[in-house]
Coordinates of C-alpha atoms in Angstrom, one line a residue:
X1 CA 39.7 -4.2 -49.7
X2 CA 36.9 -2.8 -47.7
X3 CA 37.4 0.4 -45.6
X4 CA 35.2 1.6 -42.8
X5 CA 34.5 5.1 -41.7
X6 CA 34.4 5.7 -38.0
X7 CA 33.0 9.0 -36.7
X8 CA 35.4 11.0 -34.5
X9 CA 32.6 11.5 -31.9
X10 CA 30.7 8.4 -30.9
X11 CA 27.1 8.8 -29.9
X12 CA 26.3 8.5 -26.3
X13 CA 24.4 5.2 -25.9
X14 CA 22.7 6.4 -22.8
X15 CA 21.2 9.4 -24.6
X16 CA 20.7 8.0 -28.1
X17 CA 17.8 9.8 -29.9
X18 CA 16.5 6.4 -30.9
X19 CA 16.3 5.1 -27.3
X20 CA 13.2 6.5 -25.6
X21 CA 13.9 4.7 -22.3
X22 CA 17.6 4.2 -21.7
X23 CA 18.1 1.7 -18.9
X24 CA 20.3 3.8 -16.6
X25 CA 17.7 4.6 -13.9
X26 CA 18.7 4.0 -10.2
X27 CA 17.0 2.2 -7.4
X28 CA 17.0 5.5 -5.4
X29 CA 15.2 7.3 -8.3
X30 CA 12.7 4.4 -8.5
X31 CA 12.1 4.6 -4.7
X32 CA 11.5 8.4 -4.8
X33 CA 9.1 8.1 -7.8
X34 CA 7.1 5.2 -6.4
X35 CA 6.9 6.8 -2.9
X36 CA 5.8 10.1 -4.4
X37 CA 3.0 8.4 -6.3
X38 CA 1.7 6.9 -3.0
X39 CA 2.2 9.9 -0.8
X40 CA -0.2 12.2 -2.6
X41 CA -3.3 14.0 -1.5
X42 CA -4.5 11.1 0.6
X43 CA -2.1 11.7 3.4
X44 CA -4.4 14.5 4.8
X45 CA -7.2 12.0 5.2
X46 CA -5.3 9.4 7.2
X47 CA -5.7 11.0 10.7
X48 CA -9.5 10.9 10.2
X49 CA -9.3 7.1 9.6
X50 CA -7.7 6.6 13.0
X51 CA -10.8 8.3 14.5
X52 CA -13.0 5.7 12.9
X53 CA -10.7 2.6 13.2
X54 CA -8.7 3.3 16.4
X55 CA -4.9 3.2 16.5
X56 CA -4.3 -0.6 16.5
X57 CA -6.8 -1.5 13.7
X58 CA -5.7 1.6 11.8
X59 CA -2.1 0.5 11.8
X60 CA -3.2 -3.1 10.9
X61 CA -5.2 -1.9 7.9
X62 CA -2.3 0.2 6.6
X63 CA 0.1 -2.8 6.8
X64 CA -2.6 -5.1 5.3
X65 CA -3.1 -2.9 2.3
X66 CA 0.7 -2.5 1.9
X67 CA 1.1 -6.3 1.9
X68 CA -1.6 -6.8 -0.7
X69 CA -0.1 -4.1 -2.8
X70 CA 3.3 -5.9 -2.7
X71 CA 1.6 -9.1 -3.7
X72 CA -0.2 -7.6 -6.7
X73 CA 2.9 -5.7 -7.9
X74 CA 4.8 -9.0 -7.7
X75 CA 2.1 -10.5 -9.9
X76 CA 2.6 -7.7 -12.4
X77 CA 6.4 -8.0 -12.5
X78 CA 6.3 -11.7 -12.9
X79 CA 3.9 -11.5 -15.9
X80 CA 5.8 -8.7 -17.4
X81 CA 9.0 -10.7 -17.3
X82 CA 7.2 -13.7 -18.8
X83 CA 5.5 -11.9 -21.7
X84 CA 6.5 -9.4 -24.3
X85 CA 4.4 -6.4 -23.3
X86 CA 6.1 -3.3 -21.8
X87 CA 3.0 -1.5 -20.6
X88 CA 0.2 -2.2 -18.1
X89 CA -2.4 -2.2 -20.8
X90 CA -0.3 -4.4 -23.1
X91 CA 0.3 -6.9 -20.3
X92 CA -3.5 -7.2 -19.6
X93 CA -4.1 -7.3 -23.3
X94 CA -1.9 -10.4 -23.6
X95 CA -4.3 -12.3 -21.3
X96 CA -7.7 -10.7 -22.0
X97 CA -7.3 -9.3 -25.5
X98 CA -8.3 -5.8 -26.7
X99 CA -11.2 -5.6 -24.2
X100 CA -8.9 -6.0 -21.3
X101 CA -6.3 -3.6 -22.7
X102 CA -9.0 -1.0 -23.3
X103 CA -10.4 -1.4 -19.8
X104 CA -7.0 -0.7 -18.3
X105 CA -6.4 2.4 -20.4
X106 CA -9.8 3.8 -19.5
X107 CA -9.3 3.1 -15.8
X108 CA -5.9 4.8 -15.9
X109 CA -7.3 7.8 -17.8
X110 CA -10.3 8.2 -15.4
X111 CA -8.3 7.8 -12.3
X112 CA -5.2 9.9 -13.1
X113 CA -7.2 12.7 -14.8
X114 CA -9.5 12.9 -11.8
X115 CA -6.5 12.9 -9.4
X116 CA -4.7 15.6 -11.3
X117 CA -7.8 17.8 -11.3
X118 CA -8.3 17.2 -7.6
X119 CA -4.7 18.2 -7.0
X120 CA -5.2 21.5 -8.8
X121 CA -8.5 22.1 -6.9
X122 CA -6.7 21.5 -3.6
X123 CA -3.9 23.8 -4.7
X124 CA -6.4 26.5 -5.5
X125 CA -8.1 26.1 -2.1
X126 CA -4.8 26.3 -0.3
X127 CA -3.5 29.4 -2.2
X128 CA -6.8 31.2 -2.9
X129 CA -9.4 29.9 -0.5
X130 CA -12.9 28.5 -1.1
X131 CA -16.4 28.9 0.0
X132 CA -18.2 26.1 1.8
X133 CA -21.8 26.2 3.1
X134 CA -21.8 30.0 2.9
X135 CA -18.6 30.4 4.8
X136 CA -15.6 31.9 3.0
X137 CA -12.1 30.5 3.8
X138 CA -9.3 32.7 2.7
X139 CA -6.2 31.2 1.0
X140 CA -2.6 32.0 1.9
X141 CA -2.2 34.6 -0.9
X142 CA -5.4 36.4 0.2
X143 CA -4.4 36.4 3.8
X144 CA -1.0 37.8 2.9
X145 CA -1.9 40.3 0.2
X146 CA -5.6 40.7 0.3
X147 CA -8.2 39.9 -2.4
X148 CA -7.0 41.0 -5.9
X149 CA -7.2 39.7 -9.4
X150 CA -3.7 38.3 -9.0
X151 CA -4.6 36.4 -5.9
X152 CA -7.6 34.8 -7.6
X153 CA -7.7 31.0 -8.3
X154 CA -7.5 31.4 -12.0
X155 CA -4.3 33.5 -12.0
X156 CA -2.5 31.7 -9.1
X157 CA -3.1 28.2 -10.7
X158 CA -1.9 29.5 -14.0
X159 CA 1.4 30.7 -12.5
X160 CA 1.9 27.4 -10.8
X161 CA 1.0 25.4 -13.9
X162 CA 3.4 27.4 -16.1
X163 CA 6.4 27.9 -13.8
X164 CA 6.4 24.7 -11.7
X165 CA 4.4 22.0 -13.5
X166 CA 5.1 22.7 -17.1
X167 CA 8.9 22.3 -16.9
X168 CA 8.4 19.0 -15.1
X169 CA 5.7 17.5 -17.3
X170 CA 7.9 18.2 -20.4
X171 CA 10.6 15.8 -19.1
X172 CA 10.5 12.7 -21.3
X173 CA 11.9 10.2 -18.9
X174 CA 10.2 9.2 -15.6
X175 CA 13.6 8.8 -13.9
X176 CA 14.2 12.5 -14.6
X177 CA 11.6 13.2 -12.0
X178 CA 13.6 11.6 -9.2
X179 CA 14.8 15.0 -7.9
X180 CA 11.4 16.6 -7.8
X181 CA 10.0 13.4 -6.2
X182 CA 12.7 13.4 -3.6
X183 CA 11.7 17.0 -2.7
X184 CA 8.1 16.0 -2.6
X185 CA 8.8 13.2 -0.1
X186 CA 10.9 15.7 2.0
X187 CA 8.0 18.1 2.1
X188 CA 5.7 15.2 3.3
X189 CA 8.3 14.6 6.1
X190 CA 8.2 18.3 7.0
X191 CA 4.5 17.9 7.6
X192 CA 5.1 14.8 9.7
X193 CA 7.8 16.6 11.7
X194 CA 5.6 19.7 12.4
X195 CA 2.6 17.5 13.4
X196 CA 4.7 15.3 15.7
X197 CA 6.5 18.3 17.3
X198 CA 3.1 20.0 18.0
X199 CA 1.8 16.7 19.4
X200 CA 4.8 16.3 21.7
X201 CA 4.4 19.9 22.8
X202 CA 0.8 19.4 23.6
X203 CA 1.6 16.1 25.4
X204 CA 4.2 17.9 27.5
X205 CA 1.7 20.6 28.5
X206 CA -1.1 18.0 29.0
X207 CA -3.2 19.3 26.2
X208 CA -3.3 16.2 23.9
X209 CA -6.5 14.4 23.1
X210 CA -7.3 10.9 24.4
X211 CA -6.6 8.2 21.8
X212 CA -9.0 5.6 20.7
X213 CA -7.2 2.3 20.6
X214 CA -10.1 0.3 19.2
X215 CA -13.3 1.4 17.3
X216 CA -16.0 3.0 19.4
X217 CA -19.1 1.3 18.2
X218 CA -21.3 3.7 20.1
X219 CA -20.3 6.3 17.5
X220 CA -19.5 4.2 14.4
X221 CA -20.9 1.0 12.8
X222 CA -19.1 -2.0 11.4
X223 CA -20.0 -0.8 7.9
X224 CA -18.3 2.6 8.7
X225 CA -15.0 0.8 9.1
X226 CA -15.0 -0.2 5.5
X227 CA -15.2 3.4 4.3
X228 CA -11.6 3.9 5.5
X229 CA -10.2 1.2 3.2
X230 CA -10.5 3.1 0.0
X231 CA -8.4 5.9 1.5
X232 CA -5.5 3.5 1.9
X233 CA -6.2 1.7 -1.4
X234 CA -6.0 5.1 -3.2
X235 CA -2.8 6.0 -1.3
X236 CA -1.0 2.8 -2.2
X237 CA -2.2 2.7 -5.8
X238 CA 1.0 3.3 -7.8
X239 CA 0.5 0.3 -10.1
X240 CA 0.1 2.5 -13.2
X241 CA 3.7 3.7 -12.8
X242 CA 5.2 0.2 -12.4
X243 CA 6.0 -0.3 -16.1
X244 CA 7.5 3.1 -16.9
X245 CA 9.7 3.1 -13.8
X246 CA 10.8 -0.6 -14.4
X247 CA 11.6 0.1 -18.0
X248 CA 14.3 2.6 -17.1
X249 CA 16.0 0.7 -14.3
X250 CA 19.6 -0.5 -15.1
X251 CA 18.6 -3.9 -13.6
X252 CA 14.9 -4.5 -14.0
X253 CA 15.0 -7.2 -11.3
X254 CA 15.7 -4.3 -8.8
X255 CA 12.1 -3.1 -9.2
X256 CA 10.9 -5.5 -6.5
X257 CA 13.4 -4.1 -4.1
X258 CA 12.5 -0.6 -4.9
X259 CA 8.8 -1.4 -4.4
X260 CA 9.4 -2.9 -0.9
X261 CA 11.6 0.0 0.2
X262 CA 8.9 2.5 -1.0
X263 CA 6.1 0.6 0.8
X264 CA 8.0 0.6 4.1
X265 CA 8.6 4.4 3.7
X266 CA 5.0 5.0 3.0
X267 CA 3.7 2.8 5.8
X268 CA 5.9 4.8 8.2
X269 CA 4.7 8.1 6.9
X270 CA 1.0 7.1 6.9
X271 CA 1.1 5.8 10.4
X272 CA 3.1 8.8 11.7
X273 CA 0.7 11.2 10.2
X274 CA -2.4 9.3 11.4
X275 CA -1.0 8.8 14.9
X276 CA 0.3 12.3 15.6
X277 CA -2.6 14.0 13.8
X278 CA -5.1 12.1 15.9
X279 CA -3.1 12.6 19.1
X280 CA -3.1 16.3 18.4
X281 CA -6.8 16.9 17.5
X282 CA -8.6 13.8 18.8
X283 CA -12.3 13.4 17.9
X284 CA -12.3 17.0 16.4
X285 CA -10.2 15.7 13.5
X286 CA -11.7 16.7 10.2
X287 CA -11.7 14.6 7.0
X288 CA -8.9 17.0 5.7
X289 CA -6.6 17.6 8.6
X290 CA -5.5 20.9 7.0
X291 CA -8.8 22.3 8.2
X292 CA -7.8 21.6 11.8
X293 CA -4.5 23.4 11.3
X294 CA -6.4 26.4 10.0
X295 CA -8.6 26.4 13.1
X296 CA -5.5 26.2 15.3
X297 CA -4.1 29.5 14.1
X298 CA -5.2 32.0 16.8
X299 CA -1.7 32.9 17.8
X300 CA 1.1 34.3 15.6
X301 CA 3.1 31.1 16.1
X302 CA 0.0 29.0 15.2
X303 CA -0.5 31.1 12.0
X304 CA 3.2 30.7 11.1
X305 CA 3.0 26.9 11.5
X306 CA -0.3 26.8 9.6
X307 CA 1.3 28.7 6.7
X308 CA 4.3 26.4 6.6
X309 CA 2.1 23.3 6.7
X310 CA -0.2 24.6 3.9
X311 CA 2.6 25.9 1.7
X312 CA 4.6 22.7 2.0
X313 CA 1.6 20.6 1.2
X314 CA 0.7 22.8 -1.8
X315 CA 4.2 22.4 -3.2
X316 CA 4.2 18.7 -2.4
X317 CA 1.1 18.3 -4.6
X318 CA 2.6 20.4 -7.4
X319 CA 5.5 18.0 -7.4
X320 CA 3.3 14.8 -7.3
X321 CA 1.5 16.1 -10.4
X322 CA 4.2 15.3 -13.0
X323 CA 4.5 11.6 -11.9
X324 CA 0.8 11.0 -12.2
X325 CA 0.7 13.0 -15.5
X326 CA 3.4 10.7 -17.0
X327 CA 1.3 7.5 -16.9
X328 CA -1.9 9.4 -18.0
X329 CA -0.2 10.8 -21.0
X330 CA 1.4 7.4 -21.9
X331 CA -2.0 5.7 -21.7
X332 CA -3.8 8.3 -23.8
X333 CA -1.1 8.1 -26.4
X334 CA -1.3 4.3 -26.4
X335 CA -5.1 4.5 -26.8
X336 CA -5.0 6.9 -29.7
X337 CA -1.9 5.9 -31.6
X338 CA -1.0 2.3 -30.7
X339 CA -2.4 0.9 -34.0
X340 CA -0.9 3.6 -36.2
X341 CA 2.8 2.5 -36.2
X342 CA 3.8 5.8 -34.7
X343 CA 7.3 6.4 -33.2
X344 CA 7.6 6.2 -29.4
X345 CA 6.0 9.1 -27.7
X346 CA 9.3 10.4 -26.2
X347 CA 10.9 10.4 -29.7
X348 CA 8.0 12.3 -31.4
X349 CA 8.4 15.9 -30.3
X350 CA 5.3 17.4 -31.9
X351 CA 3.1 14.6 -30.5
X352 CA 4.7 14.7 -27.1
X353 CA 4.5 18.5 -26.6
X354 CA 1.0 18.8 -28.0
X355 CA -0.4 16.0 -25.8
X356 CA 1.4 17.4 -22.8
X357 CA 0.1 20.9 -23.3
X358 CA -3.5 19.7 -24.0
X359 CA -3.6 17.7 -20.8
X360 CA -2.1 20.5 -18.6
X361 CA -4.6 23.0 -20.1
X362 CA -7.5 20.6 -19.6
X363 CA -6.8 19.9 -16.0
X364 CA -6.3 23.6 -15.3
X365 CA -9.5 24.6 -17.1
X366 CA -11.7 22.0 -15.2
X367 CA -10.1 22.8 -11.8
X368 CA -10.9 26.6 -12.3
X369 CA -14.3 26.2 -14.0
X370 CA -15.8 23.4 -11.9
X371 CA -14.0 23.4 -8.5
X372 CA -16.6 21.0 -7.0
X373 CA -16.3 18.3 -9.6
X374 CA -13.8 16.4 -7.4
X375 CA -16.8 14.7 -5.6
X376 CA -17.6 13.0 -8.9
X377 CA -14.0 12.0 -9.6
X378 CA -13.7 10.7 -6.0
X379 CA -16.4 8.2 -6.6
X380 CA -14.9 7.1 -10.0
X381 CA -11.4 7.0 -8.6
X382 CA -12.4 4.7 -5.7
X383 CA -13.7 2.2 -8.1
X384 CA -11.1 2.4 -10.9
X385 CA -8.2 2.4 -8.5
X386 CA -9.4 -0.8 -7.0
X387 CA -9.5 -2.4 -10.5
X388 CA -6.0 -1.2 -11.3
X389 CA -4.4 -2.0 -8.0
X390 CA -6.0 -5.3 -7.1
X391 CA -8.5 -6.8 -9.5
X392 CA -6.5 -6.7 -12.8
X393 CA -3.3 -8.0 -11.3
X394 CA -5.1 -10.8 -9.5
X395 CA -7.1 -11.6 -12.7
X396 CA -3.8 -12.2 -14.5
X397 CA -2.8 -14.8 -12.1
X398 CA -6.1 -16.6 -12.4
X399 CA -5.9 -16.4 -16.2
X400 CA -2.3 -17.6 -16.2
X401 CA -1.5 -17.3 -19.9
X402 CA 2.2 -17.8 -19.3
X403 CA 1.9 -20.8 -17.0
X404 CA 3.8 -19.2 -14.1
X405 CA 1.0 -19.3 -11.4
X406 CA 1.3 -21.6 -8.5
X407 CA -1.6 -22.9 -6.4
X408 CA -0.9 -20.5 -3.6
X409 CA -0.8 -17.6 -6.1
X410 CA -4.2 -18.5 -7.3
X411 CA -5.6 -18.8 -3.8
X412 CA -4.1 -15.4 -3.0
X413 CA -5.5 -13.9 -6.2
X414 CA -9.0 -15.1 -5.3
X415 CA -8.7 -13.6 -1.7
X416 CA -7.5 -10.3 -3.2
X417 CA -10.4 -10.1 -5.6
X418 CA -13.0 -11.0 -2.9
X419 CA -11.5 -8.4 -0.5
X420 CA -11.3 -5.7 -3.1
X421 CA -14.9 -6.2 -4.3
X422 CA -16.3 -6.7 -0.8
X423 CA -14.7 -3.7 0.9
X424 CA -15.2 -1.4 -2.1
X425 CA -18.9 -2.4 -2.5
X426 CA -19.6 -1.9 1.2
X427 CA -17.8 1.4 1.2
X428 CA -19.6 2.8 -1.8
X429 CA -23.0 1.6 -0.5
X430 CA -22.3 3.2 2.9
X431 CA -21.2 6.5 1.4
X432 CA -24.2 6.6 -0.9
X433 CA -26.5 5.8 2.1
X434 CA -24.8 8.6 4.1
X435 CA -25.3 11.0 1.2
X436 CA -29.0 10.2 1.0
X437 CA -29.4 10.7 4.7
X438 CA -27.8 14.1 4.5

């Protein structure tokens, strides 16, 4: 007779120590995390694109990029379901071998590391000010408390990194970030609400600026229009987080629904910010609309609104940081340890904690030591994000290792690649020509 021993306390299957990604994530959590990835630092550049494109073409470009994003994510989800890979790099590796997998990892590392450094640089500018062309702009802390060592960039960013970012980047599941992502989206909506309220108040008093419905080719060229596309491509580029978020959903088929809801939310946010920001400031709109709010602070009410906008934006970026860090950490780990039969990163505490601390310290150090490096990363990011968002997913369809592509899919993939390469090439050439002219 064989007897069995049953433990009195059964392990919780949802929190088993051997299960790095328990599939109990919700659609709402996926929507918040996807939307937060898209509504990052780029929202402040959207009003300036309306100045170049005009309202109608601007809205059309936002919708077009969102539709192409939906198509390319659908490509990725279909190939993930058809293959065995559970990561972006692994999926591309199935079709293009180790070279393709390595290319994805390097693009993710360059893009996300650059974005995280830019986030910290912007946080430092908002809190502690900066100096541009010999003009010193005070940050919020310096305006409130004066210039001291504890209002310096190094100390303020250290406090933000330790007390806001560190607890969030130490979370081992991406779904655990759904609450901070929800707050981040709420803060973006606060900015939309303030901007729209100010625009309506100016409209009521007859102080709004005239809107440009179509491009004014007396001030811009056709090539200038293409420089706006990378702004939206960068904004909608959440592809690096598709696999981590999908892996934790209770029903992985729900990922497509979560993506579409997120895209509709972000289209609404982008257009609202672009429209009301342009309505409020008109042709005086700056590449970063925060500068316009700073210039609009002559009254006490204006200064109060300016502080709310800048503080909400700074906290918004601090809460976007963990979701971008998640995929960066995962790809670095996959690059370094994928061939060494290591345990999953979330299950290996020493490896997880050490890699997390190294990345956080690295981004903090670069943002403090070289605050102008973001120009370099901006160029790299505009090229690598195009590869991650459009070119790699479309290439999977053309390669069709799993035999799931239809003729219309391949036609769409070719169109996506041509658009991506064409618009990015023109934008890069135009920006370089403008830099040389300056």
